[in-house]
Amino acid sequence: MAQPLDTVFSALADPTRRAILMMLLEDDMAVTDVADPFEMSLAAISKHLTILTRAGLISQEKRGRVKWCKLEPDALRDASIWMQSFGQFEAVNLDAFERFLATELEPESPPQS
């Protein structure tokens, strides 16, 4: 499971690729339409799309002369399950923890005579 997770998280590490995934949430898109909002070459966008495809986050298919991209939402399932496993731990309230330590570590008062 580590290798696929590494591939997915590596693909998600780039803001351009995350933006592409957000765009594909709406609908399938032609590669040229995916490239439109970015100030980079079509070749650079194609490299990003290849990384997303290898990670299984999108699929690409040729329809006629146009290459289309489609989001593969199930591809994030393992990553989501992995991240949710950390939700079992409650966030530590550091202020309360500090107060607790202060009361526990206070020097004991000498007995009064």
PDB file of C-alpha atoms in Angstrom:
ATOM      1  CA  MET A   1       0.000   0.000   0.000  1.00  0.00           C
ATOM      2  CA  ALA A   2       2.950   2.364   0.606  1.00  0.00           C
ATOM      3  CA  GLN A   3       3.996   2.646  -3.052  1.00  0.00           C
ATOM      4  CA  PRO A   4       0.547   3.660  -4.366  1.00  0.00           C
ATOM      5  CA  LEU A   5       0.171   6.113  -1.473  1.00  0.00           C
ATOM      6  CA  ASP A   6       3.591   7.587  -2.224  1.00  0.00           C
ATOM      7  CA  THR A   7       2.602   8.017  -5.858  1.00  0.00           C
ATOM      8  CA  VAL A   8      -0.717   9.668  -4.990  1.00  0.00           C
ATOM      9  CA  PHE A   9       0.783  12.038  -2.409  1.00  0.00           C
ATOM     10  CA  SER A  10       3.639  12.892  -4.767  1.00  0.00           C
ATOM     11  CA  ALA A  11       1.116  13.760  -7.476  1.00  0.00           C
ATOM     12  CA  LEU A  12      -0.906  15.863  -5.027  1.00  0.00           C
ATOM     13  CA  ALA A  13       2.186  17.745  -3.838  1.00  0.00           C
ATOM     14  CA  ASP A  14       2.129  20.078  -6.838  1.00  0.00           C
ATOM     15  CA  PRO A  15      -0.332  23.012  -6.816  1.00  0.00           C
ATOM     16  CA  THR A  16      -0.829  22.854 -10.592  1.00  0.00           C
ATOM     17  CA  ARG A  17      -1.898  19.222 -10.373  1.00  0.00           C
ATOM     18  CA  ARG A  18      -4.243  19.973  -7.479  1.00  0.00           C
ATOM     19  CA  ALA A  19      -5.783  22.790  -9.544  1.00  0.00           C
ATOM     20  CA  ILE A  20      -6.256  20.398 -12.459  1.00  0.00           C
ATOM     21  CA  LEU A  21      -8.051  17.931 -10.193  1.00  0.00           C
ATOM     22  CA  MET A  22     -10.332  20.719  -8.947  1.00  0.00           C
ATOM     23  CA  MET A  23     -11.179  21.624 -12.539  1.00  0.00           C
ATOM     24  CA  LEU A  24     -11.994  18.006 -13.348  1.00  0.00           C
ATOM     25  CA  LEU A  25     -14.425  17.838 -10.416  1.00  0.00           C
ATOM     26  CA  GLU A  26     -16.836  19.754 -12.633  1.00  0.00           C
ATOM     27  CA  ASP A  27     -16.701  17.547 -15.715  1.00  0.00           C
ATOM     28  CA  ASP A  28     -14.432  15.751 -18.165  1.00  0.00           C
ATOM     29  CA  MET A  29     -12.227  18.173 -20.089  1.00  0.00           C
ATOM     30  CA  ALA A  30     -10.170  18.176 -23.247  1.00  0.00           C
ATOM     31  CA  VAL A  31      -6.433  18.537 -22.619  1.00  0.00           C
ATOM     32  CA  THR A  32      -6.413  21.910 -24.381  1.00  0.00           C
ATOM     33  CA  ASP A  33      -9.199  23.160 -22.082  1.00  0.00           C
ATOM     34  CA  VAL A  34      -7.259  21.952 -19.046  1.00  0.00           C
ATOM     35  CA  ALA A  35      -4.234  23.913 -20.268  1.00  0.00           C
ATOM     36  CA  ASP A  36      -6.122  27.177 -20.916  1.00  0.00           C
ATOM     37  CA  PRO A  37      -5.999  28.754 -17.433  1.00  0.00           C
ATOM     38  CA  PHE A  38      -2.298  28.008 -16.908  1.00  0.00           C
ATOM     39  CA  GLU A  39       0.596  30.112 -18.107  1.00  0.00           C
ATOM     40  CA  MET A  40       2.659  27.165 -19.297  1.00  0.00           C
ATOM     41  CA  SER A  41       3.120  25.182 -22.458  1.00  0.00           C
ATOM     42  CA  LEU A  42       0.850  22.363 -23.521  1.00  0.00           C
ATOM     43  CA  ALA A  43       3.871  20.057 -23.135  1.00  0.00           C
ATOM     44  CA  ALA A  44       4.242  21.088 -19.477  1.00  0.00           C
ATOM     45  CA  ILE A  45       0.539  20.466 -18.830  1.00  0.00           C
ATOM     46  CA  SER A  46       0.862  17.084 -20.542  1.00  0.00           C
ATOM     47  CA  LYS A  47       3.638  16.161 -18.092  1.00  0.00           C
ATOM     48  CA  HIS A  48       1.367  17.060 -15.174  1.00  0.00           C
ATOM     49  CA  LEU A  49      -1.445  15.002 -16.703  1.00  0.00           C
ATOM     50  CA  THR A  50       0.901  12.039 -17.146  1.00  0.00           C
ATOM     51  CA  ILE A  51       1.823  12.164 -13.443  1.00  0.00           C
ATOM     52  CA  LEU A  52      -1.856  12.348 -12.455  1.00  0.00           C
ATOM     53  CA  THR A  53      -2.624   9.422 -14.771  1.00  0.00           C
ATOM     54  CA  ARG A  54       0.218   7.278 -13.374  1.00  0.00           C
ATOM     55  CA  ALA A  55      -1.092   7.970  -9.873  1.00  0.00           C
ATOM     56  CA  GLY A  56      -4.531   6.797 -11.024  1.00  0.00           C
ATOM     57  CA  LEU A  57      -6.102  10.138 -10.136  1.00  0.00           C
ATOM     58  CA  ILE A  58      -7.290  10.766 -13.690  1.00  0.00           C
ATOM     59  CA  SER A  59      -7.777   8.760 -16.846  1.00  0.00           C
ATOM     60  CA  GLN A  60      -7.239   9.960 -20.382  1.00  0.00           C
ATOM     61  CA  GLU A  61      -8.935   8.773 -23.525  1.00  0.00           C
ATOM     62  CA  LYS A  62      -8.916   9.813 -27.124  1.00  0.00           C
ATOM     63  CA  ARG A  63     -12.301  10.779 -28.572  1.00  0.00           C
ATOM     64  CA  GLY A  64     -11.822  11.458 -32.228  1.00  0.00           C
ATOM     65  CA  ARG A  65      -8.860  13.807 -32.491  1.00  0.00           C
ATOM     66  CA  VAL A  66      -9.227  15.176 -28.980  1.00  0.00           C
ATOM     67  CA  LYS A  67      -7.678  13.729 -25.827  1.00  0.00           C
ATOM     68  CA  TRP A  68     -10.015  13.975 -22.817  1.00  0.00           C
ATOM     69  CA  CYS A  69      -9.251  13.836 -19.104  1.00  0.00           C
ATOM     70  CA  LYS A  70     -11.585  12.367 -16.517  1.00  0.00           C
ATOM     71  CA  LEU A  71     -11.281  12.450 -12.727  1.00  0.00           C
ATOM     72  CA  GLU A  72     -11.047   9.029 -11.075  1.00  0.00           C
ATOM     73  CA  PRO A  73     -12.507   9.766  -7.622  1.00  0.00           C
ATOM     74  CA  ASP A  74     -11.959   6.258  -6.238  1.00  0.00           C
ATOM     75  CA  ALA A  75      -8.208   6.749  -6.623  1.00  0.00           C
ATOM     76  CA  LEU A  76      -8.149   8.855  -3.451  1.00  0.00           C
ATOM     77  CA  ARG A  77      -9.885   6.202  -1.355  1.00  0.00           C
ATOM     78  CA  ASP A  78      -6.721   4.612   0.100  1.00  0.00           C
ATOM     79  CA  ALA A  79      -5.165   8.015   0.787  1.00  0.00           C
ATOM     80  CA  SER A  80      -8.368   9.171   2.454  1.00  0.00           C
ATOM     81  CA  ILE A  81      -8.546   6.057   4.637  1.00  0.00           C
ATOM     82  CA  TRP A  82      -4.902   6.515   5.616  1.00  0.00           C
ATOM     83  CA  MET A  83      -5.458  10.172   6.559  1.00  0.00           C
ATOM     84  CA  GLN A  84      -8.669   9.421   8.469  1.00  0.00           C
ATOM     85  CA  SER A  85      -6.798   6.963  10.666  1.00  0.00           C
ATOM     86  CA  PHE A  86      -5.191   9.969  12.320  1.00  0.00           C
ATOM     87  CA  GLY A  87      -8.619  11.293  13.268  1.00  0.00           C
ATOM     88  CA  GLN A  88      -8.863   8.754  16.077  1.00  0.00           C
ATOM     89  CA  PHE A  89      -6.590  10.922  18.185  1.00  0.00           C
ATOM     90  CA  GLU A  90      -8.089  14.003  19.767  1.00  0.00           C
ATOM     91  CA  ALA A  91      -6.196  17.223  19.412  1.00  0.00           C
ATOM     92  CA  VAL A  92      -4.207  17.986  22.511  1.00  0.00           C
ATOM     93  CA  ASN A  93      -5.241  21.140  24.345  1.00  0.00           C
ATOM     94  CA  LEU A  94      -1.770  22.421  25.166  1.00  0.00           C
ATOM     95  CA  ASP A  95      -2.995  25.073  27.602  1.00  0.00           C
ATOM     96  CA  ALA A  96      -4.909  22.504  29.653  1.00  0.00           C
ATOM     97  CA  PHE A  97      -1.951  20.137  29.505  1.00  0.00           C
ATOM     98  CA  GLU A  98       0.371  22.898  30.746  1.00  0.00           C
ATOM     99  CA  ARG A  99      -1.984  23.684  33.662  1.00  0.00           C
ATOM    100  CA  PHE A 100      -2.147  20.001  34.542  1.00  0.00           C
ATOM    101  CA  LEU A 101       1.639  19.709  34.555  1.00  0.00           C
ATOM    102  CA  ALA A 102       1.974  22.848  36.648  1.00  0.00           C
ATOM    103  CA  THR A 103      -0.323  21.457  39.340  1.00  0.00           C
ATOM    104  CA  GLU A 104       1.308  18.031  39.257  1.00  0.00           C
ATOM    105  CA  LEU A 105       4.852  19.374  39.394  1.00  0.00           C
ATOM    106  CA  GLU A 106       4.327  22.041  42.037  1.00  0.00           C
ATOM    107  CA  PRO A 107       6.652  21.536  44.965  1.00  0.00           C
ATOM    108  CA  GLU A 108       4.761  20.289  47.961  1.00  0.00           C
ATOM    109  CA  SER A 109       4.322  22.791  50.756  1.00  0.00           C
ATOM    110  CA  PRO A 110       6.097  21.827  53.975  1.00  0.00           C
ATOM    111  CA  PRO A 111       3.692  20.760  56.687  1.00  0.00           C
ATOM    112  CA  GLN A 112       2.728  23.635  58.923  1.00  0.00           C
ATOM    113  CA  SER A 113       3.354  23.261  62.648  1.00  0.00           C
TER     114      SER A 113
END
